[in-house]
PDB file of C-alpha atoms in Angstrom:
ATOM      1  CA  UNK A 222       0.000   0.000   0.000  1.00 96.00           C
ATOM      2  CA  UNK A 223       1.300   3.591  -0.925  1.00 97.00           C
ATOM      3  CA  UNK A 224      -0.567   6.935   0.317  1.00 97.00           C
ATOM      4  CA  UNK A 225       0.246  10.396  -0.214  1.00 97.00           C
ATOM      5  CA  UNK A 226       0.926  13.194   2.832  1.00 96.00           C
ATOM      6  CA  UNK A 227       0.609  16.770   1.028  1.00 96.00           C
ATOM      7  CA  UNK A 228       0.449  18.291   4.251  1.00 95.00           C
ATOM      8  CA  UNK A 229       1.653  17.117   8.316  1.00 93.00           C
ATOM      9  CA  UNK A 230       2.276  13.643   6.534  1.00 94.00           C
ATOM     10  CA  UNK A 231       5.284  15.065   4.882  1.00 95.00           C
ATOM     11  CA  UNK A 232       7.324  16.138   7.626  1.00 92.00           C
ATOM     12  CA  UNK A 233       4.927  14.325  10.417  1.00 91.00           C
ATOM     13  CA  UNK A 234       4.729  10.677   9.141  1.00 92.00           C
ATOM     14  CA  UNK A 235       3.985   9.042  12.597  1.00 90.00           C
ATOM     15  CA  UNK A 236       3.628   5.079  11.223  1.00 93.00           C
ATOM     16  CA  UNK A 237       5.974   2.707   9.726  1.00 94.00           C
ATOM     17  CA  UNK A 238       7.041   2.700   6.090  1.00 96.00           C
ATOM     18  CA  UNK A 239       9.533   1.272   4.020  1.00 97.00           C
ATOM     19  CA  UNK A 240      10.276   3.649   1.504  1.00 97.00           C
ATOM     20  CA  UNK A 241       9.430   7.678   0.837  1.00 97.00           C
ATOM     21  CA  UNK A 242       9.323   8.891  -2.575  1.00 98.00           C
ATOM     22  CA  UNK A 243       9.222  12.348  -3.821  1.00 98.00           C
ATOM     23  CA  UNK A 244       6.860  13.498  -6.238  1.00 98.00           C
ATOM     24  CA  UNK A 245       2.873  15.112  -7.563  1.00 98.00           C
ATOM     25  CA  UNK A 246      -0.361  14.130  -8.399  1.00 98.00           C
ATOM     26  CA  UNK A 247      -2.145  15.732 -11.335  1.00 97.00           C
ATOM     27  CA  UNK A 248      -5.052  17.644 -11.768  1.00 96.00           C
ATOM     28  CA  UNK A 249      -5.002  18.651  -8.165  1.00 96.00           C
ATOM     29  CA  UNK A 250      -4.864  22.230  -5.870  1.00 97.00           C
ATOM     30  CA  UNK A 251      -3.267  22.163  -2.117  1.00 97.00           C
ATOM     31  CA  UNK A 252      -5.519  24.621  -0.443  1.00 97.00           C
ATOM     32  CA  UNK A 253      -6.191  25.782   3.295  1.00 97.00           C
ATOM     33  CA  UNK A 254      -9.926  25.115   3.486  1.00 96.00           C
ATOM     34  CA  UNK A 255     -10.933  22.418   5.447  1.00 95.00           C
ATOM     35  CA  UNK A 256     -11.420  23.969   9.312  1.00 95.00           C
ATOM     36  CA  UNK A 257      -9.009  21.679  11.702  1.00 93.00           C
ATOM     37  CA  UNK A 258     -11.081  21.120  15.275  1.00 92.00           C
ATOM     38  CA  UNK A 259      -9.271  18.749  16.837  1.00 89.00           C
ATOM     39  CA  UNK A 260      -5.512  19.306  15.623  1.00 90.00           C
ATOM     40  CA  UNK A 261      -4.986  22.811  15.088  1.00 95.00           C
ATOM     41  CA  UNK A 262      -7.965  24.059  16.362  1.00 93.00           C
ATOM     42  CA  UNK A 263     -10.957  23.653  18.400  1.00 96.00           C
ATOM     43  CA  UNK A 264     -14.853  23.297  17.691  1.00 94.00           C
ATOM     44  CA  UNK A 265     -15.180  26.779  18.900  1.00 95.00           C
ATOM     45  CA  UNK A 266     -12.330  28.233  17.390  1.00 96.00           C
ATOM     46  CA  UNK A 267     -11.532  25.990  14.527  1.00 97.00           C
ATOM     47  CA  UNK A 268      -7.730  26.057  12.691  1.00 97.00           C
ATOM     48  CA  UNK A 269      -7.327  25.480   9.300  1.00 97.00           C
ATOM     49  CA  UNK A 270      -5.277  22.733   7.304  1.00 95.00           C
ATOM     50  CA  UNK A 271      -4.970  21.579   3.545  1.00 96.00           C
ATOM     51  CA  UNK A 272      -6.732  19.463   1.589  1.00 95.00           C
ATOM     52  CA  UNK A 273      -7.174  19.041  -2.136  1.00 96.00           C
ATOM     53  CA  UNK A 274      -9.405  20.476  -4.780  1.00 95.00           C
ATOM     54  CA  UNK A 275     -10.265  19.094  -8.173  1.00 92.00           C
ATOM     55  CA  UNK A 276      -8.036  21.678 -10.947  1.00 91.00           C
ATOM     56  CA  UNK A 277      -6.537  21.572 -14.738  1.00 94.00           C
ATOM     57  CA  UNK A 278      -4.936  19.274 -15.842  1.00 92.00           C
ATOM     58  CA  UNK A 279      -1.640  20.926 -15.281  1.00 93.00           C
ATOM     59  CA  UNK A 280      -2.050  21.621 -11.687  1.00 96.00           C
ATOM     60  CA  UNK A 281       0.620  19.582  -9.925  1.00 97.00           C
ATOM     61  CA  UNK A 282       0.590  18.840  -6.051  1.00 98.00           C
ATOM     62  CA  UNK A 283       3.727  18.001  -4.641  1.00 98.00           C
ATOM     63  CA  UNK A 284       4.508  15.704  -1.575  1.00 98.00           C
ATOM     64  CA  UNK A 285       5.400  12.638  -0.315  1.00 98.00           C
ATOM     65  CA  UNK A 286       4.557   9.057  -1.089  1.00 98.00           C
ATOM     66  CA  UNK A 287       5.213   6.496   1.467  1.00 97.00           C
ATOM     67  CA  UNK A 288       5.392   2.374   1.059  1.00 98.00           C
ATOM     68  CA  UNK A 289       3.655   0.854   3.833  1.00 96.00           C
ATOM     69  CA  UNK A 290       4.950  -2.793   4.376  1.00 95.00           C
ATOM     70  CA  UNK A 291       2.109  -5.722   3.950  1.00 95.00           C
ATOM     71  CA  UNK A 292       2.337  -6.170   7.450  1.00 95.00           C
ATOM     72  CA  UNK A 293       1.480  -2.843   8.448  1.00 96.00           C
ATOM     73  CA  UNK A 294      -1.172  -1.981   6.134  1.00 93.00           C
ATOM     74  CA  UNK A 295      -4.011  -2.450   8.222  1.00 94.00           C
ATOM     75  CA  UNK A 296      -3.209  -0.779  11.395  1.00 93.00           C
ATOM     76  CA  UNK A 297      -1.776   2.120   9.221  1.00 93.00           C
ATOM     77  CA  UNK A 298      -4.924   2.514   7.239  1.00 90.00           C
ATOM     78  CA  UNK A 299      -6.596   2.214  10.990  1.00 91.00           C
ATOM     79  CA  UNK A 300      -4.270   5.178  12.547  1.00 91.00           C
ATOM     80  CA  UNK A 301      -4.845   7.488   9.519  1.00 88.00           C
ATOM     81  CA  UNK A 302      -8.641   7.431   9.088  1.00 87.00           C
ATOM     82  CA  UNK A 303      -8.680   8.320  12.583  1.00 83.00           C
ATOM     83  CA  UNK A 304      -5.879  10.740  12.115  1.00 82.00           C
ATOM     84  CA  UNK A 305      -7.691  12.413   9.372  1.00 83.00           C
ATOM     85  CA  UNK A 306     -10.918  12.298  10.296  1.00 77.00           C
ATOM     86  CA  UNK A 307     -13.593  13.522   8.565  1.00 74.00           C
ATOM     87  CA  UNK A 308     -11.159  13.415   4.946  1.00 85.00           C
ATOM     88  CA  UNK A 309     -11.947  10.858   2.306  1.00 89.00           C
ATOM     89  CA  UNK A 310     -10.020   7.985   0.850  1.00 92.00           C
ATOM     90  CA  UNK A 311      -9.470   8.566  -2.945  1.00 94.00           C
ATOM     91  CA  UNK A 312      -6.690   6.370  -5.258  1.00 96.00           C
ATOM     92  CA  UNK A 313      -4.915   8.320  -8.077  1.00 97.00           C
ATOM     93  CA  UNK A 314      -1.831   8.591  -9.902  1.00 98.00           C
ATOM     94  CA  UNK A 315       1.701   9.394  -8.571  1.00 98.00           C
ATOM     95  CA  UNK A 316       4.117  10.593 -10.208  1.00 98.00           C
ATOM     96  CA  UNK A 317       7.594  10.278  -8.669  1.00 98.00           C
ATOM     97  CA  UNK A 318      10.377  13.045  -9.566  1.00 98.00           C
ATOM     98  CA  UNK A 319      13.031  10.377 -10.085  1.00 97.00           C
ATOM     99  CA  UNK A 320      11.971  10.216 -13.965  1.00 95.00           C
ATOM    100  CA  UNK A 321      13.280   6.473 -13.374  1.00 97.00           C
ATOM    101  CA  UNK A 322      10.665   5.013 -11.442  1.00 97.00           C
ATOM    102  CA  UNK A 323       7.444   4.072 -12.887  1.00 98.00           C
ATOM    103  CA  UNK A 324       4.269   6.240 -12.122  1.00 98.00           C
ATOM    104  CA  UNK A 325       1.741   4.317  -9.699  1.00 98.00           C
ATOM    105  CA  UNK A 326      -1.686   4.142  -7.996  1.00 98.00           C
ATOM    106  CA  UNK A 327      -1.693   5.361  -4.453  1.00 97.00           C
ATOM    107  CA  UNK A 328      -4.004   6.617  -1.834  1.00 95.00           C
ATOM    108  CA  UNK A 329      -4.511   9.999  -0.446  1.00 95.00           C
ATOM    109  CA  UNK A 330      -7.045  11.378   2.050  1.00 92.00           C
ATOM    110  CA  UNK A 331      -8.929  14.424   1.079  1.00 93.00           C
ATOM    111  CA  UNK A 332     -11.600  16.723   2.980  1.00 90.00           C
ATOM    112  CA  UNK A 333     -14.077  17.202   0.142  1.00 91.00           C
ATOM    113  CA  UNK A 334     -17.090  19.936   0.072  1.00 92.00           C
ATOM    114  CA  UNK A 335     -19.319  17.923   1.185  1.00 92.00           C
ATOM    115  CA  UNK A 336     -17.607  17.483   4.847  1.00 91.00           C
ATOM    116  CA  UNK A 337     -18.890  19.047   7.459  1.00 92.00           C
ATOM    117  CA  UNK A 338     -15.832  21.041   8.329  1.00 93.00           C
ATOM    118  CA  UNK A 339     -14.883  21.569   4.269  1.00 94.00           C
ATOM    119  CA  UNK A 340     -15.019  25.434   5.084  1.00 95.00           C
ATOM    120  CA  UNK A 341     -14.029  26.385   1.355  1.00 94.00           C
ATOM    121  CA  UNK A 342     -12.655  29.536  -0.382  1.00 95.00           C
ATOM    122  CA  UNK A 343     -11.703  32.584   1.719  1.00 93.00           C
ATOM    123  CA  UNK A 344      -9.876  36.029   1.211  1.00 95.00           C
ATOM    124  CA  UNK A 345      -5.563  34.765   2.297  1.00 96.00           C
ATOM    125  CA  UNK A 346      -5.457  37.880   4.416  1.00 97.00           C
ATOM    126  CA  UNK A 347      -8.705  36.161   6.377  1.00 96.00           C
ATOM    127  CA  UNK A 348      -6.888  32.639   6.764  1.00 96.00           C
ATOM    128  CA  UNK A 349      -3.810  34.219   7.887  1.00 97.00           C
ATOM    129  CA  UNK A 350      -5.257  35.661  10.840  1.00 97.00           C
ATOM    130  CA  UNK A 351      -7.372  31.996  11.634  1.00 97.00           C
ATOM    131  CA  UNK A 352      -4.140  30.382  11.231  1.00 98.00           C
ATOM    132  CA  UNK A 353      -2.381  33.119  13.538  1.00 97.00           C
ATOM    133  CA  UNK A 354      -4.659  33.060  16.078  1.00 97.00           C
ATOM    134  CA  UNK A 355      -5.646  29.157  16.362  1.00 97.00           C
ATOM    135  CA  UNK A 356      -4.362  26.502  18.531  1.00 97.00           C
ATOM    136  CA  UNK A 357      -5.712  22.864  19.046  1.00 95.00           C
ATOM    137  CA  UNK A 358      -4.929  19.748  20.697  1.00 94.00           C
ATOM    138  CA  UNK A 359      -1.260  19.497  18.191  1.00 93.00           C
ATOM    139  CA  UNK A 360      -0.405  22.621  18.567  1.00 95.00           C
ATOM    140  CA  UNK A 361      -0.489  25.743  16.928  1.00 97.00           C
ATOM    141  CA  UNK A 362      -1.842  26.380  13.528  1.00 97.00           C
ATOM    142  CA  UNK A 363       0.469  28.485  12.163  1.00 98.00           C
ATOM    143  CA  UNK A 364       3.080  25.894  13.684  1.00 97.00           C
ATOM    144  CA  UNK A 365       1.795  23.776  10.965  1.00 97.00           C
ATOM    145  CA  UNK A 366       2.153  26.228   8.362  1.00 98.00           C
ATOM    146  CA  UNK A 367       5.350  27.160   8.378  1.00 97.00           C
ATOM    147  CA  UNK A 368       6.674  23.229   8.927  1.00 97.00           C
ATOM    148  CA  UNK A 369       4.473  22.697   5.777  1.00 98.00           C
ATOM    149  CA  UNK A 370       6.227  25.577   4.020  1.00 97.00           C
ATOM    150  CA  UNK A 371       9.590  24.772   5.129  1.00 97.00           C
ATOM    151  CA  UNK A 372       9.400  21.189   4.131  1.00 97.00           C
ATOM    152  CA  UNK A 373       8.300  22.334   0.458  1.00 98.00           C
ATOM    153  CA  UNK A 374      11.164  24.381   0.318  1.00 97.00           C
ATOM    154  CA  UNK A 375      13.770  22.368   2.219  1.00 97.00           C
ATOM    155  CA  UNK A 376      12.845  19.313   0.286  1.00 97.00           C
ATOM    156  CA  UNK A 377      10.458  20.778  -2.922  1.00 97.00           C
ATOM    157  CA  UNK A 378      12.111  23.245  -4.308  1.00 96.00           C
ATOM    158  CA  UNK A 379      10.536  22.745  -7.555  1.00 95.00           C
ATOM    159  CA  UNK A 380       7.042  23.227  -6.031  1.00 96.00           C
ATOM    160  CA  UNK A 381       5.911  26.837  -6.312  1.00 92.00           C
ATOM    161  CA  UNK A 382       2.363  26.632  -4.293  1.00 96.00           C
ATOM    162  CA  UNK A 383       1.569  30.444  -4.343  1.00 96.00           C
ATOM    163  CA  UNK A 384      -1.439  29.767  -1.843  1.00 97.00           C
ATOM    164  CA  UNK A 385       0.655  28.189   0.654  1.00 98.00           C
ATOM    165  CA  UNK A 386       3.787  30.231  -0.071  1.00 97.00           C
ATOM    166  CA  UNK A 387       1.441  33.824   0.282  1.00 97.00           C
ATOM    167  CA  UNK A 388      -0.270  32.583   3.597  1.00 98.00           C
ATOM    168  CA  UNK A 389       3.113  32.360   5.352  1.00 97.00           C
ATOM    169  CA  UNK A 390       3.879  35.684   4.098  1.00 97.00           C
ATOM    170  CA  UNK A 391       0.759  37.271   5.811  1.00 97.00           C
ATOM    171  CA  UNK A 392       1.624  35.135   8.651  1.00 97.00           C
ATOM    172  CA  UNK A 393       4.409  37.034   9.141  1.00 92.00           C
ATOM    173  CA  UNK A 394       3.412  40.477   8.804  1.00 86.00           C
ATOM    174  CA  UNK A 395       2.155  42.487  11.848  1.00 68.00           C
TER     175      UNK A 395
END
C-alpha cells in the first residue's frame, strides 16, 4: 500500500514505512480550506489545514509518497482514518520526480465539500489571521504552516504553491 501526505504527513509521518518517494499528483490544488477542530484548532475556534481540490490538468501537487509494508497496512490505514478524520479515501496517480521510477496508484485522504468542516474559499489575508490566532490539541496552527512551508522548500524546491507560499507571508506580517 502507498498513500500520499501533502500536508503534516510530509514532515509528520507518525507510522511505519519502508520507503518515501518524492513526487505530484495531477489535476489537483493544495488549499487551506478544510477547518481543523481537533488538531490545530478547536470546535469553537476551529484552525485550518490543507486538503485538495479538483483543478486543470496541469495543476501539480507536490509531496510525499510512502510504502507501507504488507504487514502494516491495516493498522496504518486504521491510525490514519482516525488521524484524518472527517477526509476521504481517494486512489490516483503518482508521479515520482526520479523520472526512473514508474508512475503508480496510491491513496490519499482528502476533505471534500461535502464534509462538514470543508469550510471552502476565503480572502488569504482572512486565513492568515485563523491560522495566527488558532491553537488545538497538536499545537499551533500556524506551527503547521510554516513546517508545511519549510518542508516544500527544504525538500520541494521545484514546487511553487503560491497559496501556501502567500499565507506564510501574511503570517508574518504584523
Amino acid at each position: 500500500m502507498w498513500v500520499f501526505g501533502y500536508g503534516s504527513l510530509m514532515w509528520k509521518a507518525d507510522f511505519p514505512y519502508e520507503l518515501k518517494i518524492i513526487g505530484h499528483v495531477k489535476g489537483f490544488k493544495r488549499r487551506f480550506w478544510q477547518k481543523s477542530v481537533s488538531h490545530r484548532g478547536t470546535p469553537t475556534k476551529p484552525g485550518r489545514a490543507v486538503t485538495l481540490l479538483s483543478g486543470q490538468e496541469d495543476d501539480r501537487v507536490w509531496g510525499v509518497a510512502y510504502k507501507i509494508s504488507e504487514s502494516a497496512k491495516e493498522e496504518v490505514r486504521k491510525n490514519l482514518d482516525i488521524r484524518e478524520g472527517a477526509y476521504e479515501k481517494f486512489q490516483t496517480m503518482f508521479y515520482p520526480r526520479d523520472s526512473s521510477v514508474d508512475p503508480f496508484n496510491l491513496m490519499l485522504y482528502i476533505g471534500t465539500p461535502d464534509n462538514p468542516n470543508y469550510a471552502g474559499p476565503q480572502d488569504e489575508k482572512v486565513l492568515a489571521k485563523i491560522i495566527k490566532k488558532s491553537v488545538g490539541p497538536s499545537g499551533p496552527n500556524l506551527e503547521y504552516l510554516l513546517n508545511l512551508a519549510q518542508f516544500v522548500r527544504e525538500n520541494i524546491p521545484e514546487d511553487k504553491d503560491s497559496h501556501l507560499f502567500l499565507l506564510e507571508s501574511l503570517v508574518s506580517q504584523k
